[in-house]
Amino acid sequence: MSDGYRWKALGARIREARVRAGLTQKRLAELVGVRAHTAWCWEAGRMRPQRENLVAIAHHTGTSPGQLEGRGSDEAQLVREAELAFHDAIEGMPMEDIASIRNYIRFLKSERRRRERGLR
């Protein structure tokens, strides 16, 4: 985008969910545990919330992370089921195994971004 607001659509959905929940930006920021300016940046589309913050936003606004990200309800439900299954699978695992899984996921994401840049 030319104005540099890369996550405008996500920000609009966050704002819509916050307003529907009857929360101010300041109150949502308090509930999520960030500064009010950070919440403003999310809603303006200047910053993308980290995953744990997106989950907290969804929780406090009565929606799902998938819906905030613009996924349809079927896709959002599929992602939610995968998240729950993943959580169940790693519960009780040694921390070094969980760290290895996290590193592998990061590797896969970086490879996907690299391929996408190569295709453009």
CSV table of N, CA and C in Angstrom, one decimal:
chain,number,residue,atom,x,y,z
A,1,MET,N,0.8,-1.2,0.0
A,1,MET,CA,0.0,0.0,0.0
A,1,MET,C,0.9,1.2,0.0
A,2,SER,N,0.4,2.3,-0.7
A,2,SER,CA,1.3,3.4,-0.8
A,2,SER,C,1.4,4.2,0.5
A,3,ASP,N,0.4,4.2,1.4
A,3,ASP,CA,0.4,5.0,2.6
A,3,ASP,C,1.2,4.2,3.7
A,4,GLY,N,1.7,3.1,3.5
A,4,GLY,CA,2.5,2.3,4.4
A,4,GLY,C,1.7,1.6,5.5
A,5,TYR,N,0.4,1.7,5.4
A,5,TYR,CA,-0.5,1.0,6.4
A,5,TYR,C,-0.8,-0.4,5.9
A,6,ARG,N,0.1,-1.2,6.1
A,6,ARG,CA,0.1,-2.6,5.5
A,6,ARG,C,-1.0,-3.5,6.0
A,7,TRP,N,-1.4,-3.3,7.2
A,7,TRP,CA,-2.5,-4.2,7.8
A,7,TRP,C,-3.8,-3.4,8.1
A,8,LYS,N,-4.2,-2.6,7.1
A,8,LYS,CA,-5.4,-1.7,7.3
A,8,LYS,C,-6.6,-2.6,7.5
A,9,ALA,N,-6.8,-3.6,6.7
A,9,ALA,CA,-8.0,-4.5,6.8
A,9,ALA,C,-8.1,-5.2,8.1
A,10,LEU,N,-6.9,-5.7,8.6
A,10,LEU,CA,-6.9,-6.3,9.9
A,10,LEU,C,-7.2,-5.3,11.0
A,11,GLY,N,-6.6,-4.1,10.9
A,11,GLY,CA,-6.9,-3.0,11.8
A,11,GLY,C,-8.4,-2.6,11.9
A,12,ALA,N,-9.0,-2.6,10.7
A,12,ALA,CA,-10.4,-2.3,10.7
A,12,ALA,C,-11.3,-3.3,11.4
A,13,ARG,N,-10.9,-4.6,11.2
A,13,ARG,CA,-11.6,-5.7,11.9
A,13,ARG,C,-11.4,-5.6,13.4
A,14,ILE,N,-10.2,-5.3,13.8
A,14,ILE,CA,-9.9,-5.2,15.2
A,14,ILE,C,-10.8,-4.0,15.8
A,15,ARG,N,-10.8,-2.9,15.1
A,15,ARG,CA,-11.6,-1.7,15.6
A,15,ARG,C,-13.1,-2.1,15.7
A,16,GLU,N,-13.6,-2.8,14.6
A,16,GLU,CA,-15.0,-3.1,14.6
A,16,GLU,C,-15.3,-4.1,15.7
A,17,ALA,N,-14.5,-5.1,16.0
A,17,ALA,CA,-14.7,-6.0,17.1
A,17,ALA,C,-14.7,-5.3,18.4
A,18,ARG,N,-13.7,-4.4,18.6
A,18,ARG,CA,-13.6,-3.6,19.8
A,18,ARG,C,-14.8,-2.8,20.1
A,19,VAL,N,-15.3,-2.1,19.1
A,19,VAL,CA,-16.5,-1.2,19.2
A,19,VAL,C,-17.7,-2.1,19.5
A,20,ARG,N,-17.8,-3.2,18.8
A,20,ARG,CA,-19.0,-4.1,19.1
A,20,ARG,C,-19.0,-4.6,20.5
A,21,ALA,N,-17.7,-4.8,21.1
A,21,ALA,CA,-17.6,-5.2,22.5
A,21,ALA,C,-17.8,-4.1,23.5
A,22,GLY,N,-17.9,-2.9,23.0
A,22,GLY,CA,-18.1,-1.8,23.9
A,22,GLY,C,-16.9,-1.3,24.6
A,23,LEU,N,-15.7,-1.5,24.0
A,23,LEU,CA,-14.4,-1.2,24.6
A,23,LEU,C,-13.8,0.0,24.0
A,24,THR,N,-13.1,0.8,24.8
A,24,THR,CA,-12.3,1.9,24.2
A,24,THR,C,-10.9,1.3,23.8
A,25,GLN,N,-10.2,2.0,23.0
A,25,GLN,CA,-8.8,1.6,22.6
A,25,GLN,C,-8.0,1.4,23.9
A,26,LYS,N,-8.1,2.4,24.8
A,26,LYS,CA,-7.3,2.3,26.0
A,26,LYS,C,-7.7,1.1,26.9
A,27,ARG,N,-9.0,0.8,27.0
A,27,ARG,CA,-9.4,-0.4,27.8
A,27,ARG,C,-8.9,-1.7,27.1
A,28,LEU,N,-9.0,-1.8,25.8
A,28,LEU,CA,-8.6,-3.0,25.1
A,28,LEU,C,-7.1,-3.1,25.3
A,29,ALA,N,-6.3,-2.0,25.2
A,29,ALA,CA,-4.9,-2.1,25.5
A,29,ALA,C,-4.6,-2.6,26.9
A,30,GLU,N,-5.3,-2.1,27.9
A,30,GLU,CA,-5.1,-2.6,29.3
A,30,GLU,C,-5.4,-4.0,29.4
A,31,LEU,N,-6.5,-4.5,28.8
A,31,LEU,CA,-6.8,-5.9,28.9
A,31,LEU,C,-5.8,-6.8,28.2
A,32,VAL,N,-5.2,-6.4,27.1
A,32,VAL,CA,-4.3,-7.1,26.4
A,32,VAL,C,-2.9,-7.0,27.0
A,33,GLY,N,-2.6,-5.9,27.7
A,33,GLY,CA,-1.3,-5.7,28.4
A,33,GLY,C,-0.3,-5.0,27.5
A,34,VAL,N,-0.8,-4.0,26.7
A,34,VAL,CA,0.1,-3.2,25.9
A,34,VAL,C,-0.3,-1.7,26.1
A,35,ARG,N,0.6,-0.9,25.5
A,35,ARG,CA,0.3,0.6,25.6
A,35,ARG,C,-0.9,0.9,24.7
A,36,ALA,N,-1.6,2.0,25.0
A,36,ALA,CA,-2.7,2.5,24.2
A,36,ALA,C,-2.2,2.8,22.8
A,37,HIS,N,-1.0,3.3,22.7
A,37,HIS,CA,-0.5,3.7,21.3
A,37,HIS,C,-0.3,2.4,20.5
A,38,THR,N,0.0,1.3,21.1
A,38,THR,CA,0.2,0.0,20.3
A,38,THR,C,-1.2,-0.4,19.8
A,39,ALA,N,-2.2,-0.3,20.6
A,39,ALA,CA,-3.6,-0.6,20.1
A,39,ALA,C,-4.0,0.3,19.0
A,40,TRP,N,-3.6,1.6,19.1
A,40,TRP,CA,-3.9,2.6,18.0
A,40,TRP,C,-3.2,2.1,16.7
A,41,CYS,N,-1.9,1.7,16.8
A,41,CYS,CA,-1.2,1.3,15.7
A,41,CYS,C,-1.8,0.1,15.0
A,42,TRP,N,-2.3,-0.9,15.8
A,42,TRP,CA,-3.0,-2.0,15.3
A,42,TRP,C,-4.2,-1.6,14.5
A,43,GLU,N,-5.0,-0.8,15.1
A,43,GLU,CA,-6.3,-0.4,14.4
A,43,GLU,C,-6.0,0.5,13.2
A,44,ALA,N,-4.9,1.3,13.2
A,44,ALA,CA,-4.6,2.1,12.0
A,44,ALA,C,-3.9,1.3,10.9
A,45,GLY,N,-3.6,0.0,11.2
A,45,GLY,CA,-2.9,-0.8,10.2
A,45,GLY,C,-1.4,-0.6,10.1
A,46,ARG,N,-0.9,0.1,11.1
A,46,ARG,CA,0.6,0.3,11.0
A,46,ARG,C,1.4,-0.9,11.6
A,47,MET,N,0.8,-1.6,12.5
A,47,MET,CA,1.5,-2.8,13.1
A,47,MET,C,0.5,-4.0,13.1
A,48,ARG,N,1.1,-5.1,13.0
A,48,ARG,CA,0.3,-6.4,13.1
A,48,ARG,C,0.5,-6.9,14.5
A,49,PRO,N,-0.6,-7.2,15.2
A,49,PRO,CA,-0.4,-7.8,16.6
A,49,PRO,C,0.4,-9.1,16.6
A,50,GLN,N,1.2,-9.3,17.6
A,50,GLN,CA,1.8,-10.6,17.7
A,50,GLN,C,0.7,-11.6,18.0
A,51,ARG,N,0.9,-12.9,17.7
A,51,ARG,CA,-0.1,-13.9,17.8
A,51,ARG,C,-0.8,-13.9,19.1
A,52,GLU,N,0.0,-13.9,20.2
A,52,GLU,CA,-0.6,-13.9,21.6
A,52,GLU,C,-1.5,-12.7,21.8
A,53,ASN,N,-1.1,-11.6,21.2
A,53,ASN,CA,-1.9,-10.4,21.4
A,53,ASN,C,-3.2,-10.5,20.6
A,54,LEU,N,-3.1,-11.1,19.4
A,54,LEU,CA,-4.3,-11.3,18.5
A,54,LEU,C,-5.3,-12.2,19.2
A,55,VAL,N,-4.8,-13.3,19.9
A,55,VAL,CA,-5.6,-14.2,20.6
A,55,VAL,C,-6.3,-13.4,21.8
A,56,ALA,N,-5.5,-12.6,22.5
A,56,ALA,CA,-6.1,-11.8,23.6
A,56,ALA,C,-7.1,-10.8,23.1
A,57,ILE,N,-6.9,-10.2,22.0
A,57,ILE,CA,-7.9,-9.2,21.4
A,57,ILE,C,-9.1,-10.0,21.1
A,58,ALA,N,-9.0,-11.1,20.5
A,58,ALA,CA,-10.2,-12.0,20.1
A,58,ALA,C,-10.9,-12.3,21.4
A,59,HIS,N,-10.2,-12.8,22.4
A,59,HIS,CA,-10.9,-13.2,23.6
A,59,HIS,C,-11.7,-12.0,24.2
A,60,HIS,N,-11.1,-10.9,24.3
A,60,HIS,CA,-11.7,-9.7,25.0
A,60,HIS,C,-12.8,-9.1,24.1
A,61,THR,N,-12.8,-9.4,22.8
A,61,THR,CA,-13.9,-8.8,22.0
A,61,THR,C,-14.9,-9.8,21.6
A,62,GLY,N,-14.8,-11.1,22.1
A,62,GLY,CA,-15.8,-12.1,21.8
A,62,GLY,C,-15.8,-12.6,20.3
A,63,THR,N,-14.6,-12.6,19.7
A,63,THR,CA,-14.5,-13.1,18.4
A,63,THR,C,-13.4,-14.2,18.3
A,64,SER,N,-12.9,-14.5,17.2
A,64,SER,CA,-11.8,-15.5,17.1
A,64,SER,C,-10.6,-14.8,16.3
A,65,PRO,N,-9.4,-15.3,16.5
A,65,PRO,CA,-8.3,-14.8,15.8
A,65,PRO,C,-8.5,-14.9,14.3
A,66,GLY,N,-9.1,-16.0,13.9
A,66,GLY,CA,-9.3,-16.2,12.4
A,66,GLY,C,-10.2,-15.2,11.8
A,67,GLN,N,-11.3,-14.8,12.6
A,67,GLN,CA,-12.2,-13.8,12.1
A,67,GLN,C,-11.5,-12.5,12.0
A,68,LEU,N,-10.7,-12.1,13.0
A,68,LEU,CA,-10.0,-10.9,13.0
A,68,LEU,C,-9.0,-10.8,11.8
A,69,GLU,N,-8.5,-12.0,11.4
A,69,GLU,CA,-7.6,-12.0,10.3
A,69,GLU,C,-8.3,-12.1,8.9
A,70,GLY,N,-9.7,-12.1,9.0
A,70,GLY,CA,-10.4,-12.1,7.8
A,70,GLY,C,-10.8,-13.5,7.2
A,71,ARG,N,-10.6,-14.5,7.9
A,71,ARG,CA,-10.9,-15.8,7.4
A,71,ARG,C,-12.4,-16.0,7.5
A,72,GLY,N,-13.0,-16.8,6.6
A,72,GLY,CA,-14.4,-17.2,6.7
A,72,GLY,C,-14.6,-18.1,7.9
A,73,SER,N,-15.8,-18.3,8.3
A,73,SER,CA,-16.1,-19.0,9.5
A,73,SER,C,-15.7,-20.5,9.4
A,74,ASP,N,-15.8,-21.1,8.3
A,74,ASP,CA,-15.3,-22.5,8.1
A,74,ASP,C,-13.8,-22.6,8.3
A,75,GLU,N,-13.1,-21.6,7.6
A,75,GLU,CA,-11.6,-21.6,7.7
A,75,GLU,C,-11.2,-21.3,9.1
A,76,ALA,N,-11.8,-20.3,9.7
A,76,ALA,CA,-11.5,-20.0,11.1
A,76,ALA,C,-11.7,-21.1,12.1
A,77,GLN,N,-12.8,-21.9,11.8
A,77,GLN,CA,-13.1,-23.1,12.7
A,77,GLN,C,-12.0,-24.1,12.5
A,78,LEU,N,-11.6,-24.3,11.2
A,78,LEU,CA,-10.6,-25.3,11.0
A,78,LEU,C,-9.2,-25.0,11.6
A,79,VAL,N,-8.9,-23.7,11.6
A,79,VAL,CA,-7.7,-23.2,12.2
A,79,VAL,C,-7.8,-23.4,13.7
A,80,ARG,N,-8.9,-23.0,14.3
A,80,ARG,CA,-9.1,-23.2,15.7
A,80,ARG,C,-9.0,-24.6,16.2
A,81,GLU,N,-9.5,-25.5,15.4
A,81,GLU,CA,-9.4,-27.0,15.7
A,81,GLU,C,-8.0,-27.4,15.6
A,82,ALA,N,-7.3,-26.9,14.6
A,82,ALA,CA,-5.8,-27.3,14.5
A,82,ALA,C,-5.0,-26.7,15.7
A,83,GLU,N,-5.3,-25.5,16.1
A,83,GLU,CA,-4.6,-24.9,17.3
A,83,GLU,C,-4.9,-25.8,18.5
A,84,LEU,N,-6.1,-26.2,18.7
A,84,LEU,CA,-6.4,-27.0,19.9
A,84,LEU,C,-5.7,-28.4,19.8
A,85,ALA,N,-5.7,-29.0,18.7
A,85,ALA,CA,-5.1,-30.3,18.5
A,85,ALA,C,-3.6,-30.1,18.7
A,86,PHE,N,-3.0,-29.0,18.2
A,86,PHE,CA,-1.6,-28.8,18.4
A,86,PHE,C,-1.2,-28.6,19.9
A,87,HIS,N,-2.1,-27.8,20.6
A,87,HIS,CA,-1.9,-27.6,22.0
A,87,HIS,C,-1.9,-28.9,22.8
A,88,ASP,N,-2.9,-29.7,22.4
A,88,ASP,CA,-3.0,-31.0,23.1
A,88,ASP,C,-1.8,-31.9,22.8
A,89,ALA,N,-1.2,-31.8,21.6
A,89,ALA,CA,-0.1,-32.6,21.2
A,89,ALA,C,1.2,-32.3,21.9
A,90,ILE,N,1.4,-31.0,22.2
A,90,ILE,CA,2.6,-30.5,22.8
A,90,ILE,C,2.5,-30.5,24.4
A,91,GLU,N,1.3,-30.6,24.9
A,91,GLU,CA,1.2,-30.6,26.3
A,91,GLU,C,2.0,-31.7,27.0
A,92,GLY,N,2.9,-31.3,27.9
A,92,GLY,CA,3.7,-32.3,28.6
A,92,GLY,C,5.0,-32.6,27.9
A,93,MET,N,5.2,-32.0,26.7
A,93,MET,CA,6.5,-32.2,26.0
A,93,MET,C,7.6,-31.4,26.7
A,94,PRO,N,8.8,-31.9,26.6
A,94,PRO,CA,10.0,-31.2,27.2
A,94,PRO,C,10.1,-29.8,26.4
A,95,MET,N,10.5,-28.8,27.1
A,95,MET,CA,10.7,-27.5,26.5
A,95,MET,C,11.6,-27.5,25.3
A,96,GLU,N,12.7,-28.3,25.4
A,96,GLU,CA,13.6,-28.3,24.2
A,96,GLU,C,12.9,-28.8,22.9
A,97,ASP,N,11.9,-29.8,23.1
A,97,ASP,CA,11.2,-30.3,22.0
A,97,ASP,C,10.2,-29.2,21.4
A,98,ILE,N,9.6,-28.5,22.4
A,98,ILE,CA,8.7,-27.4,22.0
A,98,ILE,C,9.5,-26.3,21.2
A,99,ALA,N,10.7,-26.0,21.7
A,99,ALA,CA,11.5,-25.0,21.1
A,99,ALA,C,11.9,-25.5,19.7
A,100,SER,N,12.2,-26.7,19.5
A,100,SER,CA,12.5,-27.3,18.2
A,100,SER,C,11.3,-27.2,17.2
A,101,ILE,N,10.2,-27.5,17.7
A,101,ILE,CA,9.0,-27.3,16.9
A,101,ILE,C,8.8,-25.9,16.5
A,102,ARG,N,8.9,-25.0,17.4
A,102,ARG,CA,8.8,-23.5,17.1
A,102,ARG,C,9.8,-23.1,16.1
A,103,ASN,N,11.0,-23.6,16.2
A,103,ASN,CA,12.1,-23.2,15.2
A,103,ASN,C,11.7,-23.8,13.8
A,104,TYR,N,11.2,-25.0,13.8
A,104,TYR,CA,10.8,-25.6,12.5
A,104,TYR,C,9.7,-24.8,11.9
A,105,ILE,N,8.7,-24.4,12.6
A,105,ILE,CA,7.6,-23.6,12.1
A,105,ILE,C,8.1,-22.2,11.6
A,106,ARG,N,9.0,-21.6,12.3
A,106,ARG,CA,9.7,-20.4,11.8
A,106,ARG,C,10.4,-20.6,10.5
A,107,PHE,N,11.1,-21.7,10.4
A,107,PHE,CA,11.8,-22.1,9.2
A,107,PHE,C,10.8,-22.2,8.0
A,108,LEU,N,9.7,-22.9,8.2
A,108,LEU,CA,8.7,-23.1,7.2
A,108,LEU,C,8.2,-21.8,6.7
A,109,LYS,N,7.9,-20.9,7.7
A,109,LYS,CA,7.3,-19.6,7.3
A,109,LYS,C,8.3,-18.8,6.5
A,110,SER,N,9.6,-18.8,6.9
A,110,SER,CA,10.6,-18.0,6.2
A,110,SER,C,10.8,-18.6,4.8
A,111,GLU,N,10.7,-19.9,4.6
A,111,GLU,CA,10.8,-20.5,3.3
A,111,GLU,C,9.7,-20.2,2.4
A,112,ARG,N,8.4,-20.2,3.0
A,112,ARG,CA,7.3,-19.8,2.2
A,112,ARG,C,7.4,-18.3,1.7
A,113,ARG,N,7.8,-17.4,2.6
A,113,ARG,CA,8.0,-16.0,2.2
A,113,ARG,C,9.1,-15.9,1.2
A,114,ARG,N,10.1,-16.7,1.3
A,114,ARG,CA,11.2,-16.6,0.3
A,114,ARG,C,10.7,-17.1,-1.1
A,115,ARG,N,9.9,-18.1,-1.1
A,115,ARG,CA,9.3,-18.6,-2.4
A,115,ARG,C,8.3,-17.6,-2.9
A,116,GLU,N,7.5,-17.0,-2.1
A,116,GLU,CA,6.5,-16.0,-2.6
A,116,GLU,C,7.3,-14.8,-3.2
A,117,ARG,N,8.4,-14.4,-2.6
A,117,ARG,CA,9.1,-13.3,-3.1
A,117,ARG,C,9.7,-13.6,-4.5
A,118,GLY,N,10.1,-14.9,-4.6
A,118,GLY,CA,10.7,-15.4,-5.8
A,118,GLY,C,9.7,-15.4,-7.0
A,119,LEU,N,8.4,-15.6,-6.6
A,119,LEU,CA,7.4,-15.8,-7.6
A,119,LEU,C,6.9,-14.4,-8.1
A,120,ARG,N,7.1,-13.4,-7.4
A,120,ARG,CA,6.6,-12.1,-7.7
A,120,ARG,C,7.5,-11.4,-8.7
